[in-house]
Tab-separated table of C-alpha atoms in Angstrom:
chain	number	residue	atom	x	y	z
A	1	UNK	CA	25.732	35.240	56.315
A	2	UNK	CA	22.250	35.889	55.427
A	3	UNK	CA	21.620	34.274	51.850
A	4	UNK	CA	18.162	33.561	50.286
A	5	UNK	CA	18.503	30.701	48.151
A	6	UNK	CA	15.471	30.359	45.311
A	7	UNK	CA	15.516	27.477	42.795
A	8	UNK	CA	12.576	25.565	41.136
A	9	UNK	CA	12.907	22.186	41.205
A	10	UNK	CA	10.766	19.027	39.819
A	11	UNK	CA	7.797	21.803	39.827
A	12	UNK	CA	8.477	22.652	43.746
A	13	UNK	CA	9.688	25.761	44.878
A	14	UNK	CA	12.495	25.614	47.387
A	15	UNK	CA	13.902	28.446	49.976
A	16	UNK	CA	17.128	28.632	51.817
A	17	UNK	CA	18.141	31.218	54.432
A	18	UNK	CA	20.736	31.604	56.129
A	19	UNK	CA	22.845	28.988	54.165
A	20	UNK	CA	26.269	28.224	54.728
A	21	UNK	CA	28.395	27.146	51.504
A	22	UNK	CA	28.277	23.805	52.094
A	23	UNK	CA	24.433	23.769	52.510
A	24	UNK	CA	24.385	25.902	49.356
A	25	UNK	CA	26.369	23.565	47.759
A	26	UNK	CA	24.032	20.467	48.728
A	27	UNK	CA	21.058	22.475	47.212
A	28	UNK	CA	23.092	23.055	44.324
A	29	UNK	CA	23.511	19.122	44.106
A	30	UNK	CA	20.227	18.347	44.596
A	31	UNK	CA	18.786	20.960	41.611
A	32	UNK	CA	21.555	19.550	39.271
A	33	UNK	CA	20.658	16.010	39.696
A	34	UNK	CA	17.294	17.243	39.506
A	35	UNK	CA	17.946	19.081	36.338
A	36	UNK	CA	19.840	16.052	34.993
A	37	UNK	CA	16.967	13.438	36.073
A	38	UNK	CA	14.504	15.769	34.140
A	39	UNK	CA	17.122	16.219	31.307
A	40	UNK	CA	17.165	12.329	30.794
A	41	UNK	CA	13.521	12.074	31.165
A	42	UNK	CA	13.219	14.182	28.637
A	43	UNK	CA	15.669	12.798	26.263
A	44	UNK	CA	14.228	9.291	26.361
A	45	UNK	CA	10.655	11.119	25.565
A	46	UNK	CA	12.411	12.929	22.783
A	47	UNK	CA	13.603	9.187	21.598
A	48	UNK	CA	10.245	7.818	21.724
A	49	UNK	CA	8.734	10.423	19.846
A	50	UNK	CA	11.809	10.199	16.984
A	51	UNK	CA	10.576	6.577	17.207
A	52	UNK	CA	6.850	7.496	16.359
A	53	UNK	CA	8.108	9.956	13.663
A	54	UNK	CA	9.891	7.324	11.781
A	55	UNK	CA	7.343	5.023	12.023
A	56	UNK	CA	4.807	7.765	11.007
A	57	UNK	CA	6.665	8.428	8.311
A	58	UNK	CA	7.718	5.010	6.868
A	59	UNK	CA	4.287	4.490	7.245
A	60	UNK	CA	3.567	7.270	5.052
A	61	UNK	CA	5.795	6.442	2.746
A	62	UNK	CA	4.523	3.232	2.289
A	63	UNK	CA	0.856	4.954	2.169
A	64	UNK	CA	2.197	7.425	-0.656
A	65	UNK	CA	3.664	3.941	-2.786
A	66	UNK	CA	0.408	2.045	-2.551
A	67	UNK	CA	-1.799	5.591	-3.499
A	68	UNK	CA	0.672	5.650	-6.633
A	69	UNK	CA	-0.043	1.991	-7.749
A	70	UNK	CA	-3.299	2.273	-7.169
A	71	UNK	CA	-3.671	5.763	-9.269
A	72	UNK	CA	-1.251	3.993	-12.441
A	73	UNK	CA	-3.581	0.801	-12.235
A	74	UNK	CA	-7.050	3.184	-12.626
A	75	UNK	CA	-5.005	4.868	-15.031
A	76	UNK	CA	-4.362	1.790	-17.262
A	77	UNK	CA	-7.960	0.685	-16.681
A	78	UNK	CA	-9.248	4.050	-17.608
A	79	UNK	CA	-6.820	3.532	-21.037
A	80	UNK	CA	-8.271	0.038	-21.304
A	81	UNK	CA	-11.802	0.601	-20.813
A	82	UNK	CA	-11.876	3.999	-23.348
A	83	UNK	CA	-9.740	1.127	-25.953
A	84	UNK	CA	-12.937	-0.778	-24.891
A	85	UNK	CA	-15.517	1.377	-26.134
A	86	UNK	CA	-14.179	2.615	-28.876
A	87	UNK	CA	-13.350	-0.830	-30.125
A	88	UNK	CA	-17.567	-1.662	-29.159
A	89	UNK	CA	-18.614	1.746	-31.644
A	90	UNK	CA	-16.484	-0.178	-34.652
A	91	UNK	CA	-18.309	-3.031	-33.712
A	92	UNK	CA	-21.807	-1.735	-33.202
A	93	UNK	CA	-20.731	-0.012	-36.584
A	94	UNK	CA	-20.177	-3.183	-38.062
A	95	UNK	CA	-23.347	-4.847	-36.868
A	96	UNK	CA	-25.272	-1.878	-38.119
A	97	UNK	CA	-23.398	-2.287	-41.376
A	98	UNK	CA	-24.451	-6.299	-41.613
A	99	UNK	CA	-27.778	-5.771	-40.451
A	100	UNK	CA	-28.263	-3.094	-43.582
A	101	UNK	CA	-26.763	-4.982	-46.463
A	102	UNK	CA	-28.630	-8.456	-44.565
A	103	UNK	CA	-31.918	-6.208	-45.375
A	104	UNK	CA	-30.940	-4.902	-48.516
A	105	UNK	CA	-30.517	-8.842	-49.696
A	106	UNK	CA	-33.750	-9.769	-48.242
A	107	UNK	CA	-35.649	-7.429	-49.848
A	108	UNK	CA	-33.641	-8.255	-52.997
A	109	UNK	CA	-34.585	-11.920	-52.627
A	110	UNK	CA	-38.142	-11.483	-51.818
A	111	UNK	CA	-38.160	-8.919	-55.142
A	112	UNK	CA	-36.710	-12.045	-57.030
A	113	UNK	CA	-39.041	-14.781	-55.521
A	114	UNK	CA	-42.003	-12.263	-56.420
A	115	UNK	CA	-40.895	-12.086	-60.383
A	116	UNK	CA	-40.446	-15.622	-60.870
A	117	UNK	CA	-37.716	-17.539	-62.085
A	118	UNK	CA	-36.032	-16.050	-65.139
A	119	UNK	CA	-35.503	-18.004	-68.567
């Protein structure tokens, strides 16, 4: 019986003529441990990556948590600093205030020293 056999296997490409069943039957052995080799190697490189995607993402994740403290902490120093100025206006306000009515009594005393003392 005149049979050509074709199969790819590991990359290679294999031909059979003239094959009796129980040749065919090896070949067919071969390709499906072949097939199942290439099959595992696969699945354990499927595994790994899984194992990089978790860690990629827990990684992430933890990346994400640490960006959102970091963004509520400039938030609360953003609150605290605009608290900050607006408390250093009243202030400045204030000073501006004292330093007025400190004049005003200077120039009040100096008008008093310059009359005399009253009887």
């Amino acid at each position: 019986m005149s049979l050509i056999l074709s199969t790819i296997m590991g990359g290679q490409r294999l031909a059979a003529t003239s094959t009796t069943p129980a040749m065919e039957l090896s070949l067919n052995s071969n390709v499906t441990q072949a097939f199942l080799d290439d099959l595992f190697i696969m699945t354990e490189q499927l595994q790994e990556l899984e194992r990089q995607h978790r860690a990629y993402t827990t990684t992430l994740e933890r990346a994400a948590q640490e960006l959102t403290r970091l963004y509520d902490a400039l938030q609360s120093a953003q609150q605290e600093h605009m608290e900050t100025m607006e408390r250093n206006r009243e202030l400045h306000a204030a000073f501006e205030s004292t330093i007025q009515e400190a004049t005003s009594l200077k120039a009040t005393i100096e008008e008093n020293r310059k009359e005399g003392p009253s009887n």
